[in-house]
Short mmCIF file of C-alpha atoms and ligand atoms in Angstrom, two decimals:
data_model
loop_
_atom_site.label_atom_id
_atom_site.label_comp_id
_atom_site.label_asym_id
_atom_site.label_seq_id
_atom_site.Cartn_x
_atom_site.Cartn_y
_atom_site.Cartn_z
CA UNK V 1 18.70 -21.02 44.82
CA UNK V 2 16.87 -23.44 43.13
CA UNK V 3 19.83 -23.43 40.29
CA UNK V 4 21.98 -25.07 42.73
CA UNK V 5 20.23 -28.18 41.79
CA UNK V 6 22.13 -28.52 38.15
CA UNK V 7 25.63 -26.84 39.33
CA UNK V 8 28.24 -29.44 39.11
CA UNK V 9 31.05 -26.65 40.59
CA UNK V 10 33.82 -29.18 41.95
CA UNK V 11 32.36 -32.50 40.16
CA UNK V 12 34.82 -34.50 38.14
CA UNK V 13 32.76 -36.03 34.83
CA UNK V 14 34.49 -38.62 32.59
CA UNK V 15 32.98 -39.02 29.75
CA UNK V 16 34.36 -41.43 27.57
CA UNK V 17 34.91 -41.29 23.82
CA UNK V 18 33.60 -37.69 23.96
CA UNK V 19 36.26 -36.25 21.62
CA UNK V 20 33.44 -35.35 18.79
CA UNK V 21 29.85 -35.43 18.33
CA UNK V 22 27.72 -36.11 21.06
CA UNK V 23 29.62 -37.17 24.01
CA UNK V 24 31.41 -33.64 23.05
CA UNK V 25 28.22 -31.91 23.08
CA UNK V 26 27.50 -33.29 26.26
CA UNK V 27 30.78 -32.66 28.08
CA UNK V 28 30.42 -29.10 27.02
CA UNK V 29 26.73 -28.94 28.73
CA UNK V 30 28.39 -30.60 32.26
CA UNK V 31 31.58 -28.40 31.96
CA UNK V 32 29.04 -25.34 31.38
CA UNK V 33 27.57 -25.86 34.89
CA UNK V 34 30.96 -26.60 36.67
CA UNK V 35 32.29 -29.76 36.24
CA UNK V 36 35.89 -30.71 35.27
CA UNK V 37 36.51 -32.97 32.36
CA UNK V 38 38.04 -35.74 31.62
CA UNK V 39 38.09 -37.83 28.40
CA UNK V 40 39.19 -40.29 26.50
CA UNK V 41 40.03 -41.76 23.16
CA UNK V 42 42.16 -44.92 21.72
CA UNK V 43 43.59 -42.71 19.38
CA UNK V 44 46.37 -40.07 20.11
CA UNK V 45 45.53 -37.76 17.36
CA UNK V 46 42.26 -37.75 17.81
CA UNK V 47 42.81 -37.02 21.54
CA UNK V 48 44.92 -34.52 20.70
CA UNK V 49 42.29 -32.77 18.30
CA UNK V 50 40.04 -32.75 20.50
CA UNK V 51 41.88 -31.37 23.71
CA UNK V 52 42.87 -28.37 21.47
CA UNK V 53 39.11 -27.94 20.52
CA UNK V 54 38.16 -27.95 24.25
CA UNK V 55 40.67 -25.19 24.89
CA UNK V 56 39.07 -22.95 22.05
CA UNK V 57 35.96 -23.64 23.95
CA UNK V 58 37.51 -22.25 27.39
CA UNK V 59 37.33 -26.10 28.17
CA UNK V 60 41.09 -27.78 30.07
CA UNK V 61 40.06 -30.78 29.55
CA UNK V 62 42.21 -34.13 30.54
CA UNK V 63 42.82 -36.55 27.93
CA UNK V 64 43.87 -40.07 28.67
CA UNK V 65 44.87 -43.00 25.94
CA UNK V 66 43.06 -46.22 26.62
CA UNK V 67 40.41 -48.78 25.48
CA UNK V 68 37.25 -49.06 27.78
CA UNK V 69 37.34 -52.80 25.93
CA UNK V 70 40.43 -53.78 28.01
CA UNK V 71 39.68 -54.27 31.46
CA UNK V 72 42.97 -54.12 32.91
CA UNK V 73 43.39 -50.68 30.87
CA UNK V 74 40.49 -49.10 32.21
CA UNK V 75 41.17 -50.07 35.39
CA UNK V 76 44.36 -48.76 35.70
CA UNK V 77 42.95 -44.80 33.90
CA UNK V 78 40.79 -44.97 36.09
CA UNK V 79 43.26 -45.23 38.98
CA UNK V 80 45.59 -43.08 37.42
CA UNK V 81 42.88 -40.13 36.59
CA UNK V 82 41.98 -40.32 40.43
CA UNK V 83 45.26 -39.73 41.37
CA UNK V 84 46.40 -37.29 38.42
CA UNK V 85 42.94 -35.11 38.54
CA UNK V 86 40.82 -36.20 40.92
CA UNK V 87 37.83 -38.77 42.20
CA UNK V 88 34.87 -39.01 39.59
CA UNK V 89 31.64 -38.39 40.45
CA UNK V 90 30.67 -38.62 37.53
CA UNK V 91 30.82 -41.28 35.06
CA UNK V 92 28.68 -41.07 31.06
CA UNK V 93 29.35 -44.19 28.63
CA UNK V 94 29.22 -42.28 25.48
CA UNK V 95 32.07 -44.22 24.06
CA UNK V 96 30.48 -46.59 21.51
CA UNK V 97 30.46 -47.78 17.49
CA UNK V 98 27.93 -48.61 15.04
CA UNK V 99 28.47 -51.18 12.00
CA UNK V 100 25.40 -50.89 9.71
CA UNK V 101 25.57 -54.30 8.01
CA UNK V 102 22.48 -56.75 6.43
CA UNK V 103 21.84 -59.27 9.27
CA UNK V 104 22.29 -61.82 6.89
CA UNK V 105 25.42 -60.73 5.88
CA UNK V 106 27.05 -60.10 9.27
CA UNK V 107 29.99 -61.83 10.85
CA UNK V 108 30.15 -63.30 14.14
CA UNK V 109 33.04 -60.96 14.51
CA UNK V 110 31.04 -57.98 13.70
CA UNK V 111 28.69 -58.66 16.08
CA UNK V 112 30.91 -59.28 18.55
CA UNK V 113 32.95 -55.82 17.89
CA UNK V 114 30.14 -53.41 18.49
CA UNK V 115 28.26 -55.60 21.39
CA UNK V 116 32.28 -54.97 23.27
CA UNK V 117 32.20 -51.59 22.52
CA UNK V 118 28.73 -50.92 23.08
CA UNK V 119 27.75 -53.06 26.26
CA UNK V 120 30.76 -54.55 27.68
CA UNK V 121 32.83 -50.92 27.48
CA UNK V 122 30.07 -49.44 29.76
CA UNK V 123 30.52 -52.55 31.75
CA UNK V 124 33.67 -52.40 32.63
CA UNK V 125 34.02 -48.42 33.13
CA UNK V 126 30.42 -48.69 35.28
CA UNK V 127 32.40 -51.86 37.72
CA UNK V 128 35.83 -49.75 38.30
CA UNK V 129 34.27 -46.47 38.89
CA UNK V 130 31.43 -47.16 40.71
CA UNK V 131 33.64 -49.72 43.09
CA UNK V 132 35.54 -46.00 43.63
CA UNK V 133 32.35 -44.48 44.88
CA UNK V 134 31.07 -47.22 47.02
CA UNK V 135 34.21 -46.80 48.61
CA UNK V 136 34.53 -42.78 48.96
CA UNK V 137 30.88 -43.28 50.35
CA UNK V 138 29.83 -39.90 48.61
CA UNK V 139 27.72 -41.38 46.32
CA UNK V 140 27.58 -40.63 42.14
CA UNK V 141 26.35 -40.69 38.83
CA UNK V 142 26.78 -43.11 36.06
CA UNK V 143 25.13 -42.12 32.69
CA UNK V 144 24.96 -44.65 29.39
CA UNK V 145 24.56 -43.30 26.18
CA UNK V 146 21.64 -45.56 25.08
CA UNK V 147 19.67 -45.22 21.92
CA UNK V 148 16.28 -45.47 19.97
CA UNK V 149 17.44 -48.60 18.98
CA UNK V 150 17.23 -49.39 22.81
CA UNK V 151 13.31 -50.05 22.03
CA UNK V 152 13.16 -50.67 18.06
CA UNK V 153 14.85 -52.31 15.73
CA UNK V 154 15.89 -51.45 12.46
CA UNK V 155 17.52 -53.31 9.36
CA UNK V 156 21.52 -53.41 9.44
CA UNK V 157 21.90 -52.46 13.38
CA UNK V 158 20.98 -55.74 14.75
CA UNK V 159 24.61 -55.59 16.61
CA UNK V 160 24.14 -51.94 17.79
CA UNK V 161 20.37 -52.62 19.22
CA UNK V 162 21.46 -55.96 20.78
CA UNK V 163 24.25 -53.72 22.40
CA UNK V 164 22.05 -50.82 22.74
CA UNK V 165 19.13 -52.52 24.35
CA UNK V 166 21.30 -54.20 26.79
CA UNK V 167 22.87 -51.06 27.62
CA UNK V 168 19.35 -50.18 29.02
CA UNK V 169 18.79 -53.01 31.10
CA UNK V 170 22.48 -52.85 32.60
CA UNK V 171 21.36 -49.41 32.85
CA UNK V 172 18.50 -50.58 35.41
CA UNK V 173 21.03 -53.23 37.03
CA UNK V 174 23.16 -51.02 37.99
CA UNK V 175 20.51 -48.98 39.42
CA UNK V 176 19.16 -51.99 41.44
CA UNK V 177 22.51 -52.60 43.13
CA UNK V 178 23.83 -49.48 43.88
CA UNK V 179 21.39 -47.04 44.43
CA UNK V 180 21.87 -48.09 47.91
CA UNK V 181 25.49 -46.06 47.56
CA UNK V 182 23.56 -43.31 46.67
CA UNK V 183 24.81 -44.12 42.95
CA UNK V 184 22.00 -43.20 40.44
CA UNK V 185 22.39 -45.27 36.89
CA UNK V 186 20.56 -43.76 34.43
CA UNK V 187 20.21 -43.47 30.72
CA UNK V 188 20.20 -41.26 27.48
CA UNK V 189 18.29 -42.64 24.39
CA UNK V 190 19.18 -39.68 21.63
CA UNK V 191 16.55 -40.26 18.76
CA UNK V 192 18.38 -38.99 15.49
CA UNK V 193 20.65 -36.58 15.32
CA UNK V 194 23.06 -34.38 13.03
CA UNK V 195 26.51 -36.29 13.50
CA UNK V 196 29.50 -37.11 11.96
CA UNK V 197 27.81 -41.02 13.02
CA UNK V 198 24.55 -40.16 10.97
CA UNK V 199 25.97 -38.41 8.03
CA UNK V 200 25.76 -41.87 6.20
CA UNK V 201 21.96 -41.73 6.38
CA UNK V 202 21.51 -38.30 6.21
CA UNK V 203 23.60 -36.38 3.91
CA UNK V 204 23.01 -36.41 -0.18
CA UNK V 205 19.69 -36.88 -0.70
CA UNK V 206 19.66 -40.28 1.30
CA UNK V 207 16.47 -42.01 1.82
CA UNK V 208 16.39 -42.42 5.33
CA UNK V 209 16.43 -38.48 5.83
CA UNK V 210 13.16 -38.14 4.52
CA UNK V 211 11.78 -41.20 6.51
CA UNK V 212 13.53 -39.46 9.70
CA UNK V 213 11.76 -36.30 9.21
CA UNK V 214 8.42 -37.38 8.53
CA UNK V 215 8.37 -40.22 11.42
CA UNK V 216 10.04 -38.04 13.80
CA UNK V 217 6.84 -35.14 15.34
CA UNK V 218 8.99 -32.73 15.53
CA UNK V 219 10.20 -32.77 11.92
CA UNK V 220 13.38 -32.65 12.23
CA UNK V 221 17.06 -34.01 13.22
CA UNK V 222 18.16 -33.10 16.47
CA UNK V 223 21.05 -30.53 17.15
CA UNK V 224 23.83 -32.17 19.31
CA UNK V 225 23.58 -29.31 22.22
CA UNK V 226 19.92 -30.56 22.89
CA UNK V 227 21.26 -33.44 24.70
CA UNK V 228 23.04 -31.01 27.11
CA UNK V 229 20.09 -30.67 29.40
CA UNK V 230 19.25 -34.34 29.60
CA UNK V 231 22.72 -35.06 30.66
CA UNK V 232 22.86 -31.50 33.20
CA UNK V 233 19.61 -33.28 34.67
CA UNK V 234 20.96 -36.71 35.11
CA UNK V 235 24.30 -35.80 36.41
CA UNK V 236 23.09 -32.94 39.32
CA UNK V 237 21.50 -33.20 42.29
CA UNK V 238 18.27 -32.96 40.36
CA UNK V 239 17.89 -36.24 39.61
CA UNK V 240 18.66 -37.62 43.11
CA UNK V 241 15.86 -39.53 43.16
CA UNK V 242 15.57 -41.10 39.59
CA UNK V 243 17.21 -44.57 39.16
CA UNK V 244 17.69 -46.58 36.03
CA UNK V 245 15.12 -44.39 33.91
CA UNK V 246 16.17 -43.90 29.96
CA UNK V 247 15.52 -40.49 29.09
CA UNK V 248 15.00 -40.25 26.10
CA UNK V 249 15.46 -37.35 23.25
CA UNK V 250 14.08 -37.91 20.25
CA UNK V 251 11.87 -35.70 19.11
CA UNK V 252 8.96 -37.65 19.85
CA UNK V 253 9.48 -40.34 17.52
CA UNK V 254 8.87 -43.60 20.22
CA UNK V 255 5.57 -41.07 21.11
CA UNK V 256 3.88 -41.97 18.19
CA UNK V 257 3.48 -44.53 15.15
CA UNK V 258 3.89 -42.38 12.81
CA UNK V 259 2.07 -40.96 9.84
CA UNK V 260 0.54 -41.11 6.31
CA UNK V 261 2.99 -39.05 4.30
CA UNK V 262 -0.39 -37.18 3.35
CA UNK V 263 -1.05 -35.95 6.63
CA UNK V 264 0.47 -32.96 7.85
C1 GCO H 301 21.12 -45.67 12.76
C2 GCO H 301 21.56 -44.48 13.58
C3 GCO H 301 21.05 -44.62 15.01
C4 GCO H 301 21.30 -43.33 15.75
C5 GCO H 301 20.99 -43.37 17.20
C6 GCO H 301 19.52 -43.42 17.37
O1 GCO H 301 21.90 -46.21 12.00
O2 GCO H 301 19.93 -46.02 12.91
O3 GCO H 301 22.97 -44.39 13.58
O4 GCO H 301 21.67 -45.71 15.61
O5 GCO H 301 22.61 -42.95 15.59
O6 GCO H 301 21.63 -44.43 17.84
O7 GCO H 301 19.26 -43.38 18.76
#
């Protein structure tokens, strides 16, 4: 059946920092096809939240306390979640922050913060796990949550685009060197959506919601679940055959310049 292409039955995903918003919304879409689930968080309560949430879903998810920052952390979850659960095949970098400050105002330290989080995170997790597949010789999946701000900029998020747009070409990296493994890297670019990470910009008559509606074609924020298919598609056998491509989901809004608020 032709189905069969985005069932995930007996795949292990981890998708990291997926304990709200989107990298929740996305574990739900991979669990809804099959796969098992396993997250993670630097924060117990959190963690703990979010398992719970999971199990109202029908979701048993595992939950496992480190920072994708420390490399001899990760390392060792991701030994210890192969052994506990079982071998993952498949791997999203949704774990990531976002400090919207005036590049003239920014610290070093700042910068530094989100480009660890952002970039080097999905390093790290991407060299551990995908040294795991090359070895198990079954091949894989490796995901990164990138962004619109992988192609544009936009004033306060130089840290978060540095981080983001590198996240797309380690994206294509990764796809260079082991698609030979059968590993496909690939990419998410989300344009804007309604999260907890938004509300800022969003919520109480801010600015920037109006300015997101009108440059975005389809008029609107997007809905956390409409990420679910992009990640379905990159994490089945459907997309076999696509390597380091950013697929994005945005509404249209890199489609187009844009338009005069007095067009419709
Ligand atoms: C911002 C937003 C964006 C979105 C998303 C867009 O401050 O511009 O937070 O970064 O969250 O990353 O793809």
């Amino acid at each position: 059946m032709i189905q069969e292409l985005f069932d995930l039955s007996g795949k292990t995903a981890l998708v990291t920092g997926a304990t709200h918003g989107l990298g929740m919304a996305i574990a739900r879409g991979l669990t809804g096809v099959g796969a098992r689930l396993v997250i993670n968080d630097i924060f117990p309560d959190k963690l703990e939240k979010a398992i719970g949430e999971y199990k109202a879903y029908g979701i048993d998810a595992a939950g496992y306390l480190f920072d994708v920052t420390d490399e001899e952390a990760a390392k060792s979850a991701i030994q210890t979640i192969e052994e506990e659960v079982a071998p993952i095949d498949i791997l999203v970098n949704n774990a990531g922050i976002i400090k919207r400050i005036p590049f003239l105002e920014m610290e070093a330290k700042d910068f530094r913060d989100v480009i660890d989080v952002d970039l080097s995170g999905p390093f790290i997790m991407s060299r551990y796990v995908a040294e795991k597949m090359v070895a198990r010789g079954q091949g894989g999946k490796i995901i990164n949550m990138c962004s619109m701000m992988s192609e544009l900029g936009r004033n306060t998020v130089s840290a978060y685009a540095a981080a983001k747009g590198g996240l797309k070409m380690l994206t294509r990296n990764l796809a260079t060197e082991l698609a030979k493994y059968n590993i496909q890297a690939n990419g998410i670019g989300p344009g804007y959506f309604a999260t907890a990470q938004t509300e800022a910009i969003r919520v109480g008559g801010h600015p920037f919601n109006e300015f997101i509606i009108n440059r975005t074609p389809a008029g609107r924020w997007g809905q956390p679940d409409e990420l679910q298919g992009a990640a379905i598609f990159l994490a089945s056998r459907a997309s076999d055959f696509v390597n380091g491509h950013v697929l994005y989901v945005d509404g249209g809004i890199l489609a187009t310049i844009g338009k005069p608020s007095n067009e419709d």
